XYZ file of C-alpha atoms in Angstrom:
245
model
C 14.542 -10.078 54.378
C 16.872 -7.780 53.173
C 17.478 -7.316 48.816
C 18.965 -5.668 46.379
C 17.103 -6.005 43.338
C 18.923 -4.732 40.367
C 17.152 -3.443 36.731
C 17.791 -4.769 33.429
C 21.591 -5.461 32.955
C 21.422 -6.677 29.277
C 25.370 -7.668 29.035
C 26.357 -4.463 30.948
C 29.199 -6.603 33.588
C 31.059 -3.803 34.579
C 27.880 -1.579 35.455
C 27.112 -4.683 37.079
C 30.175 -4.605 39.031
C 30.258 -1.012 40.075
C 26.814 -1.200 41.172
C 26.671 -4.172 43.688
C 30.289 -2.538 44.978
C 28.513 0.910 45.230
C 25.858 -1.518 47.508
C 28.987 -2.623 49.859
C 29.099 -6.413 48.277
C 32.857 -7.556 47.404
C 33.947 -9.551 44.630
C 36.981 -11.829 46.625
C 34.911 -14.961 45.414
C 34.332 -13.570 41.962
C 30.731 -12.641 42.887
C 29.037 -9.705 45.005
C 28.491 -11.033 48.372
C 27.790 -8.700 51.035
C 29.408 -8.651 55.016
C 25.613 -8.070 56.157
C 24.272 -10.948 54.642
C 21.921 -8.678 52.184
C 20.776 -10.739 48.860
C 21.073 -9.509 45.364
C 17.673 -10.153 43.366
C 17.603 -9.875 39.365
C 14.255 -8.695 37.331
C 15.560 -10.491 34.171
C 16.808 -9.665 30.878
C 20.495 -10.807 32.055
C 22.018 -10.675 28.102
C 21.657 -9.392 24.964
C 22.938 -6.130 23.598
C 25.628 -5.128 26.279
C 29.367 -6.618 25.707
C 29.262 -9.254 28.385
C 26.111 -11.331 28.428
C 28.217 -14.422 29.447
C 29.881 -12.980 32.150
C 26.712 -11.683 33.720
C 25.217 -15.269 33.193
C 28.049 -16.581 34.968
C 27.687 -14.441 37.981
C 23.787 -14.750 38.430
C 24.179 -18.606 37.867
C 26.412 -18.730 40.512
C 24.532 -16.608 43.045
C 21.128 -18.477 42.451
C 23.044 -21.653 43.244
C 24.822 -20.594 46.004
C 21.406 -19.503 47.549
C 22.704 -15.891 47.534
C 20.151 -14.241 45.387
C 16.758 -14.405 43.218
C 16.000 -14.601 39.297
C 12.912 -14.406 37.389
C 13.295 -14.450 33.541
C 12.529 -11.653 31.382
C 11.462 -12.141 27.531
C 15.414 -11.633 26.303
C 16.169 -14.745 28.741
C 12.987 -16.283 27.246
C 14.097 -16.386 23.799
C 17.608 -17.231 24.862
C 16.513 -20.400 26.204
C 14.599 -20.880 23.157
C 17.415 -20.758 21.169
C 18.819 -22.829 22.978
C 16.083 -24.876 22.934
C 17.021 -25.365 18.709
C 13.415 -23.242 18.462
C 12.989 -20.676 15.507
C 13.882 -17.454 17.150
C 15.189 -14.161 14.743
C 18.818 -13.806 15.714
C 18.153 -9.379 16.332
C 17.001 -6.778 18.813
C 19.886 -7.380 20.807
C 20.148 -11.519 20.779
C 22.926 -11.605 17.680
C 25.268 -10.308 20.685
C 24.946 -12.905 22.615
C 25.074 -15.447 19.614
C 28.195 -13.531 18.830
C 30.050 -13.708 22.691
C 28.685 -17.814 22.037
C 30.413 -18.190 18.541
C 33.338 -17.066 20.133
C 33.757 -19.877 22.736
C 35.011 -23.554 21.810
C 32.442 -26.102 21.360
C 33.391 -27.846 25.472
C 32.413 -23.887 26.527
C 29.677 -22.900 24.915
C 27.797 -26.219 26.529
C 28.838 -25.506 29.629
C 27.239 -21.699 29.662
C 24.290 -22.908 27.282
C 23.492 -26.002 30.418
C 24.071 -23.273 33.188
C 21.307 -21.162 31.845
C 18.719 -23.751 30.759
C 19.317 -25.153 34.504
C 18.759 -21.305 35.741
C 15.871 -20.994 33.465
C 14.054 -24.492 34.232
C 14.531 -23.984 38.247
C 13.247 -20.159 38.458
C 9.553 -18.937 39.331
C 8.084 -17.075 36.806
C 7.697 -14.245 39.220
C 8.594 -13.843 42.376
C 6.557 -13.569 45.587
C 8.609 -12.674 48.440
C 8.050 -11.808 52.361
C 5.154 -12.998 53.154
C 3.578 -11.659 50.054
C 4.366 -8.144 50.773
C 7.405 -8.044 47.999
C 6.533 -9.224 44.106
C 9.484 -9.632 41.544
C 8.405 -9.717 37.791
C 9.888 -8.696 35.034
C 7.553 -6.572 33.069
C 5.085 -6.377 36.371
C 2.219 -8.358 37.270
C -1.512 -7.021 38.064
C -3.023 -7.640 41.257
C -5.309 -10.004 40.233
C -2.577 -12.506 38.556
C -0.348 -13.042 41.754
C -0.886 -16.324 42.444
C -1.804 -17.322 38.872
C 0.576 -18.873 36.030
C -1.605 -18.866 32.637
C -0.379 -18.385 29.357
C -1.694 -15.150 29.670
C -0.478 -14.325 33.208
C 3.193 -14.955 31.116
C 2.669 -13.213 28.282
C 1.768 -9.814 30.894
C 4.620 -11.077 33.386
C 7.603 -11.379 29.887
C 5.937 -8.080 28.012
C 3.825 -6.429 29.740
C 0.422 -4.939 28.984
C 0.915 -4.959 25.571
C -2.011 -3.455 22.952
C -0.849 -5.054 19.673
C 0.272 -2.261 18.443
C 4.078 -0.942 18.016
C 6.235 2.208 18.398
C 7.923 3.647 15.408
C 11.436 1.481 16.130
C 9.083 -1.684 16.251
C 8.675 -2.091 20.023
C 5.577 -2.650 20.894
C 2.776 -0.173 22.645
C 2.146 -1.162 26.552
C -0.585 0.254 28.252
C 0.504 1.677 31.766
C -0.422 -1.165 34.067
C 1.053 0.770 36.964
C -1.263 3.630 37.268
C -4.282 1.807 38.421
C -2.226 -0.914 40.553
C -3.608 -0.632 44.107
C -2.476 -3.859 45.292
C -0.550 -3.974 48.847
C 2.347 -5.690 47.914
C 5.209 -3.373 46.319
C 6.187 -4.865 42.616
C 9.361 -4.509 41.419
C 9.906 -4.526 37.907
C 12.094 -3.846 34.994
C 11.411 -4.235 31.211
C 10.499 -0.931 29.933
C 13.518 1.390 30.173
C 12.949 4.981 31.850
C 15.222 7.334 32.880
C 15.266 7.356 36.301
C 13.915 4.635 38.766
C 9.562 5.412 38.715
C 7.842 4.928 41.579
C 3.788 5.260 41.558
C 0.841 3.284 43.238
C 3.633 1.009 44.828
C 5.386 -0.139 41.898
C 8.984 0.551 41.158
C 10.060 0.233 37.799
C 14.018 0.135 38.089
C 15.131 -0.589 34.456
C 17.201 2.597 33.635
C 18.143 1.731 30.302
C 22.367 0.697 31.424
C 22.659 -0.753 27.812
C 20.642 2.545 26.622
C 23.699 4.597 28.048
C 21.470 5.167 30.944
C 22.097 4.060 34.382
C 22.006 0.586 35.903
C 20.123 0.926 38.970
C 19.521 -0.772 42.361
C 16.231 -0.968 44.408
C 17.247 -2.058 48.069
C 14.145 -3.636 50.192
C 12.596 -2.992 52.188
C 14.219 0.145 52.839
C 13.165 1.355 49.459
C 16.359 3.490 48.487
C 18.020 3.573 45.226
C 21.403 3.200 44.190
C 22.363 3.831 40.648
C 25.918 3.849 37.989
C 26.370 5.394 35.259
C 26.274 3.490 31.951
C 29.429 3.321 29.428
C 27.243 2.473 26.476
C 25.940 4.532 23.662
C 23.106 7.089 24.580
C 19.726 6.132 22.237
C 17.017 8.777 23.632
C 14.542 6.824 21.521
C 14.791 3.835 23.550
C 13.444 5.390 26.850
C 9.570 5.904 27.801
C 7.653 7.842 29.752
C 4.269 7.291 30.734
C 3.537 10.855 32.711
C-alpha cells in the first residue's frame, strides 16, 4: 500500500493542486491520479474558510468513488453535513464560506454538491485503519485503546480531539496532547490542530500545516514516511498555530 495522505485543505484548491503535482499525480482527468498507481488519502476538514470548498469537494468525491483514495471526516465536514442535514448549526468559524460558495450556485447545483457530500459523508469510516492495522487515519487522532471502537466518545476524541473544556483566548478550545504518551504500534496520521511544520513524536504525524492559516499544505507519503509540502497563498494568522513542545 502506497498513500499520500494530505493535511487539512479547508477550501485551499490550488494548494491542493500544486501539492498532489509536487507528488507526480496529473490532473488530465480533472483529478490527481498518479502513473505509479500511489493513492491520495484525506484527514478531513475538506471546506470551510479557504476560497474553494466546492471545488475540493468535487475532487475528493470523485476520487473516493473512483476507488482512488481515502476520506475520514473531520468536525468542519461534520457540521457541514449537519447543515445540510436542516440541523441548527452557527453559520461562523469558517462555515459562512462555504454557505457563501453554496448561495452562489443555482438551486439544480447546489443539490447536486449538497447529495455528493452527504453520499461521501454517509459511506466513510469514521477513522481509518489501514495495512493490516499498521496505518490509522483520523482526523484529530485516536488513542490506542479506541482503535477498533466507535462510541460517542471515541467520536467526539476522533472530530476534536482531547479536548479539556476549556478554550484559548480566540475561542478554540484547549486539547490536551494525546500524542506524547501514544505508544501504540501503528503510525496515526492526523490533522486538526494546525502547527507549523509536519510533527512527528511517539509515531504520530500530525500533518495539518495551517494552508488556510497562510501556512503550508502538506503531504505525508506512506509508508515511506517523507513529506512534501506548498506554500499557502492565504493570509498569515500566527495565532492560529500551536505548539505543544
Amino acid at each position: 500500500m502506497k498513500l499520500d495522505i494530505i493535511g487539512d485543505i479547508h477550501g485551499c484548491y490550488e494548494e491542493l493542486q500544486a501539492l498532489t503535482k509536487k507528488l507526480g499525480y496529473t490532473w488530465d482527468l480533472g483529478y490527481p491520479v498518479h502513473q505509479e498507481n500511489r493513492l491520495l488519502a484525506f484527514v478531513g476538514d475538506l471546506t470551510d474558510r479557504g476560497p474553494n470548498s466546492l471545488r475540493v469537494i468535487e475532487v475528493v468525491c470523485t476520487l473516493i468513488e473512483k476507488k482512488l483514495g481515502y476520506y475520514v471526516p473531520g468536525n468542519h465536514c461534520n457540521k457541514l453535513y449537519r447543515y445540510f442535514l436542516g440541523r441548527k448549526v452557527q453559520i461562523k468559524h469558517g462555515l459562512e464560506t462555504t454557505v457563501e460558495e453554496l448561495e452562489s450556485l443555482k438551486k439544480k447545483d447546489r443539490e447536486i454538491i449538497k447529495n455528493k457530500f452527504m453520499k461521501l459523508y454517509d459511506h466513510s469510516p469514521l477513522y481509518h485503519v489501514l495495512d493490516g492495522g499498521k496505518l490509522v487515519i483520523a482526523h484529530a487522532g485516536i488513542k490506542e485503546d479506541y482503535i477498533g471502537k466507535h462510541s460517542e466518545k471515541v467520536k467526539t476524541f476522533v472530530l476534536y480531539g482531547d479536548i479539556t473544556g476549556e478554550s484559548h483566548p480566540d475561542g478554540s478550545p484547549v486539547r490536551r496532547d494525546w500524542a506524547k504518551s501514544y505508544t501504540g504500534k501503528a503510525a496515526i496520521v492526523y490533522g486538526h490542530t494546525p502547527v507549523k511544520e509536519v510533527r512527528a513524536i511517539n509515531n504520530t504525524y500530525n500533518i495539518d500545516t495551517g494552508a488556510v492559516f497562510g501556512g503550508h499544505l502538506s503531504a505525508l507519503s506512506y509508508p515511506e514516511m517523507t513529506v512534501q509540502s506548498v506554500s499557502s497563498a492565504m493570509p498569515y494568522i500566527a495565532e492560529k498555530f500551536r505548539t505543544f513542545d
